[in-house]
């Protein structure tokens, strides 16, 4: 921090936060900021020294895309050396090298392909479990909240068919009845009734790594 920050009051506050606990307090806003700052040196090395064009990082999860396994294995060895010598870090043991054209890239809850983006299987399964629960046990406010939370995942992927097939007319009817009692708008009604070619979430906001 002292490489960038010169204000003594700010540095004293940072010292207090860091010394207040052992390790990195996961969940604190400062942990995210400090973690990103700490790895920013690694980011600059990857982009400016190694000239890696296709590199994505979210917190400590990273993706590197090169043309061959040989190039990736060489880069992986160089990364391990850089992290150990410069940041006193070790690479996680669950690293993988694989072709992406068939398997896609599983990252941040999605499976990324060159022309489309799918939900991770476990997220789709959890979403469908809530839908099934609504069919069998009815609608509750926490289920509405859950559905709209999963909609945040769905709208960032090519999941139009999943949405239209899972949210049936009977689901809409149950939601209508529940929302009318609470005097709130049905959050799914407008979404499901919009035609595919006019659905704003379809194909417009999908994230991509390519």
Short mmCIF file of C-alpha atoms in Angstrom, two decimals:
data_model
loop_
_atom_site.label_atom_id
_atom_site.label_comp_id
_atom_site.label_asym_id
_atom_site.label_seq_id
_atom_site.Cartn_x
_atom_site.Cartn_y
_atom_site.Cartn_z
CA UNK A 1 0.00 0.00 0.00
CA UNK A 2 2.87 2.34 0.79
CA UNK A 3 4.02 2.17 -2.82
CA UNK A 4 0.91 4.11 -3.87
CA UNK A 5 -0.54 5.77 -0.76
CA UNK A 6 1.42 8.54 1.01
CA UNK A 7 -1.24 9.89 3.40
CA UNK A 8 -0.19 8.89 6.95
CA UNK A 9 -3.76 8.92 8.31
CA UNK A 10 -4.95 6.63 5.53
CA UNK A 11 -2.01 4.27 6.04
CA UNK A 12 -2.64 4.17 9.80
CA UNK A 13 -6.28 3.23 9.14
CA UNK A 14 -5.21 0.50 6.70
CA UNK A 15 -2.73 -0.83 9.27
CA UNK A 16 -5.49 -1.04 11.88
CA UNK A 17 -7.80 -2.91 9.50
CA UNK A 18 -5.10 -5.39 8.44
CA UNK A 19 -3.85 -5.99 11.98
CA UNK A 20 -7.35 -6.41 13.40
CA UNK A 21 -7.54 -10.08 12.36
CA UNK A 22 -5.38 -12.99 11.28
CA UNK A 23 -5.30 -13.61 7.56
CA UNK A 24 -7.72 -11.97 5.13
CA UNK A 25 -11.25 -11.42 6.50
CA UNK A 26 -13.30 -12.84 3.62
CA UNK A 27 -16.48 -10.85 3.03
CA UNK A 28 -15.13 -7.47 4.09
CA UNK A 29 -15.21 -4.77 1.43
CA UNK A 30 -11.62 -3.98 2.30
CA UNK A 31 -10.61 -7.59 1.56
CA UNK A 32 -11.86 -7.27 -2.01
CA UNK A 33 -10.10 -3.95 -2.48
CA UNK A 34 -6.83 -5.10 -0.89
CA UNK A 35 -6.91 -8.36 -2.85
CA UNK A 36 -7.40 -6.56 -6.17
CA UNK A 37 -4.67 -4.06 -5.32
CA UNK A 38 -2.24 -6.81 -4.35
CA UNK A 39 -2.85 -8.75 -7.58
CA UNK A 40 -2.76 -5.60 -9.73
CA UNK A 41 1.04 -6.03 -9.86
CA UNK A 42 0.46 -9.49 -11.31
CA UNK A 43 -2.06 -8.05 -13.81
CA UNK A 44 0.50 -5.54 -15.08
CA UNK A 45 3.13 -8.25 -15.40
CA UNK A 46 0.76 -10.50 -17.39
CA UNK A 47 -0.40 -7.75 -19.75
CA UNK A 48 2.73 -5.61 -20.11
CA UNK A 49 5.61 -8.05 -19.69
CA UNK A 50 4.11 -11.33 -20.91
CA UNK A 51 1.81 -9.63 -23.44
CA UNK A 52 -1.05 -12.08 -22.82
CA UNK A 53 -3.99 -10.76 -24.82
CA UNK A 54 -6.73 -13.09 -23.55
CA UNK A 55 -6.54 -12.86 -19.76
CA UNK A 56 -9.47 -12.55 -17.35
CA UNK A 57 -9.32 -12.30 -13.56
CA UNK A 58 -12.07 -12.10 -10.93
CA UNK A 59 -10.60 -11.94 -7.41
CA UNK A 60 -8.21 -14.94 -7.39
CA UNK A 61 -9.87 -16.86 -10.24
CA UNK A 62 -8.00 -16.45 -13.53
CA UNK A 63 -8.32 -17.52 -17.15
CA UNK A 64 -5.56 -17.48 -19.77
CA UNK A 65 -6.18 -18.35 -23.41
CA UNK A 66 -3.33 -19.24 -25.74
CA UNK A 67 -2.93 -21.30 -28.90
CA UNK A 68 -1.45 -24.50 -27.49
CA UNK A 69 -1.01 -26.62 -24.38
CA UNK A 70 2.75 -26.12 -24.61
CA UNK A 71 2.40 -22.34 -24.39
CA UNK A 72 -0.03 -22.63 -21.48
CA UNK A 73 2.20 -25.03 -19.52
CA UNK A 74 5.17 -22.70 -20.02
CA UNK A 75 3.11 -19.69 -18.88
CA UNK A 76 1.83 -21.64 -15.87
CA UNK A 77 5.41 -22.36 -14.75
CA UNK A 78 6.34 -18.68 -15.17
CA UNK A 79 3.26 -17.61 -13.20
CA UNK A 80 4.14 -19.93 -10.32
CA UNK A 81 7.64 -18.45 -10.21
CA UNK A 82 6.40 -14.84 -10.36
CA UNK A 83 3.80 -15.36 -7.60
CA UNK A 84 6.31 -17.05 -5.30
CA UNK A 85 9.13 -14.56 -5.80
CA UNK A 86 7.15 -11.31 -5.96
CA UNK A 87 3.91 -11.79 -4.00
CA UNK A 88 4.67 -14.75 -1.71
CA UNK A 89 1.68 -16.62 -3.17
CA UNK A 90 1.19 -20.15 -4.48
CA UNK A 91 -1.01 -21.24 -7.37
CA UNK A 92 -4.17 -23.14 -6.43
CA UNK A 93 -3.95 -26.87 -7.11
CA UNK A 94 -7.19 -27.02 -9.12
CA UNK A 95 -5.72 -25.36 -12.22
CA UNK A 96 -6.63 -26.95 -15.56
CA UNK A 97 -5.53 -26.77 -19.18
CA UNK A 98 -8.07 -27.86 -21.80
CA UNK A 99 -9.50 -27.00 -25.27
CA UNK A 100 -12.47 -24.65 -25.01
CA UNK A 101 -14.22 -25.18 -28.34
CA UNK A 102 -16.23 -28.19 -27.09
CA UNK A 103 -16.08 -27.97 -23.30
CA UNK A 104 -16.49 -24.21 -22.97
CA UNK A 105 -15.15 -22.23 -20.02
CA UNK A 106 -16.80 -22.70 -16.62
CA UNK A 107 -16.36 -19.34 -14.88
CA UNK A 108 -18.40 -17.25 -12.41
CA UNK A 109 -21.50 -19.42 -12.70
CA UNK A 110 -21.55 -19.61 -16.49
CA UNK A 111 -20.23 -21.81 -19.29
CA UNK A 112 -18.78 -19.59 -21.98
CA UNK A 113 -18.57 -20.66 -25.61
CA UNK A 114 -17.42 -18.58 -28.57
CA UNK A 115 -20.95 -17.74 -29.75
CA UNK A 116 -23.19 -18.28 -26.74
CA UNK A 117 -23.25 -18.42 -22.94
CA UNK A 118 -24.98 -21.04 -20.79
CA UNK A 119 -25.69 -21.30 -17.07
CA UNK A 120 -23.48 -23.58 -15.00
CA UNK A 121 -25.26 -26.90 -14.51
CA UNK A 122 -25.48 -26.59 -10.71
CA UNK A 123 -27.12 -23.14 -10.97
CA UNK A 124 -29.65 -24.35 -13.51
CA UNK A 125 -30.43 -27.34 -11.26
CA UNK A 126 -30.96 -25.07 -8.21
CA UNK A 127 -33.22 -22.77 -10.24
CA UNK A 128 -35.36 -25.68 -11.46
CA UNK A 129 -35.61 -26.98 -7.88
CA UNK A 130 -37.27 -23.72 -6.81
CA UNK A 131 -39.63 -23.85 -9.81
CA UNK A 132 -40.61 -27.42 -8.86
CA UNK A 133 -41.16 -26.32 -5.27
CA UNK A 134 -43.56 -23.60 -6.43
CA UNK A 135 -45.53 -26.21 -8.39
CA UNK A 136 -45.84 -28.53 -5.38
CA UNK A 137 -45.88 -26.20 -2.37
CA UNK A 138 -47.07 -22.88 -3.75
CA UNK A 139 -45.60 -19.37 -3.79
CA UNK A 140 -43.91 -17.65 -0.86
CA UNK A 141 -42.20 -14.29 -0.77
CA UNK A 142 -38.76 -15.87 -0.34
CA UNK A 143 -39.37 -17.93 -3.49
CA UNK A 144 -40.20 -14.80 -5.45
CA UNK A 145 -36.96 -13.30 -4.20
CA UNK A 146 -35.06 -16.43 -5.21
CA UNK A 147 -36.58 -16.54 -8.68
CA UNK A 148 -35.66 -12.92 -9.33
CA UNK A 149 -32.14 -13.57 -8.05
CA UNK A 150 -31.76 -16.43 -10.53
CA UNK A 151 -33.22 -14.21 -13.22
CA UNK A 152 -30.08 -12.10 -12.73
CA UNK A 153 -28.06 -15.12 -13.88
CA UNK A 154 -30.48 -16.03 -16.65
CA UNK A 155 -30.60 -12.56 -18.23
CA UNK A 156 -26.81 -12.61 -18.65
CA UNK A 157 -26.90 -15.83 -20.67
CA UNK A 158 -28.60 -17.40 -23.68
CA UNK A 159 -31.33 -18.98 -21.55
CA UNK A 160 -34.48 -17.81 -23.31
CA UNK A 161 -35.81 -21.35 -23.79
CA UNK A 162 -35.05 -22.29 -20.18
CA UNK A 163 -37.00 -19.28 -18.95
CA UNK A 164 -40.00 -19.78 -21.21
CA UNK A 165 -40.18 -23.55 -20.60
CA UNK A 166 -39.74 -23.39 -16.83
CA UNK A 167 -42.12 -20.52 -16.09
CA UNK A 168 -45.42 -22.07 -17.23
CA UNK A 169 -48.90 -20.58 -17.24
CA UNK A 170 -49.66 -22.34 -13.96
CA UNK A 171 -46.61 -20.68 -12.37
CA UNK A 172 -47.77 -17.30 -13.66
CA UNK A 173 -51.24 -17.95 -12.24
CA UNK A 174 -49.81 -18.83 -8.82
CA UNK A 175 -47.64 -15.72 -8.86
CA UNK A 176 -50.58 -13.55 -9.93
CA UNK A 177 -52.72 -14.75 -7.04
CA UNK A 178 -49.94 -14.30 -4.50
CA UNK A 179 -48.89 -10.86 -5.77
CA UNK A 180 -52.47 -9.60 -5.83
CA UNK A 181 -52.84 -10.48 -2.15
CA UNK A 182 -49.69 -8.51 -1.35
CA UNK A 183 -50.68 -5.75 -3.77
CA UNK A 184 -47.40 -6.01 -5.67
CA UNK A 185 -46.68 -6.51 -9.37
CA UNK A 186 -45.99 -10.00 -10.68
CA UNK A 187 -42.28 -9.87 -11.54
CA UNK A 188 -42.52 -12.70 -14.09
CA UNK A 189 -45.68 -11.85 -16.05
CA UNK A 190 -44.22 -9.25 -18.40
CA UNK A 191 -40.97 -11.11 -18.77
CA UNK A 192 -42.44 -14.41 -19.95
CA UNK A 193 -45.04 -12.92 -22.27
CA UNK A 194 -42.51 -10.94 -24.33
CA UNK A 195 -41.82 -12.58 -27.74
CA UNK A 196 -38.33 -13.96 -28.25
CA UNK A 197 -37.39 -11.46 -30.96
CA UNK A 198 -38.32 -8.54 -28.69
CA UNK A 199 -36.88 -9.85 -25.46
CA UNK A 200 -34.18 -7.40 -24.41
CA UNK A 201 -32.29 -9.86 -22.25
CA UNK A 202 -31.77 -12.28 -25.12
CA UNK A 203 -28.37 -11.89 -26.71
CA UNK A 204 -27.81 -8.27 -25.67
CA UNK A 205 -26.13 -8.52 -22.28
CA UNK A 206 -24.42 -11.89 -22.46
CA UNK A 207 -20.86 -11.72 -21.10
CA UNK A 208 -18.13 -13.13 -23.28
CA UNK A 209 -14.46 -13.96 -22.92
CA UNK A 210 -13.68 -14.09 -26.63
#
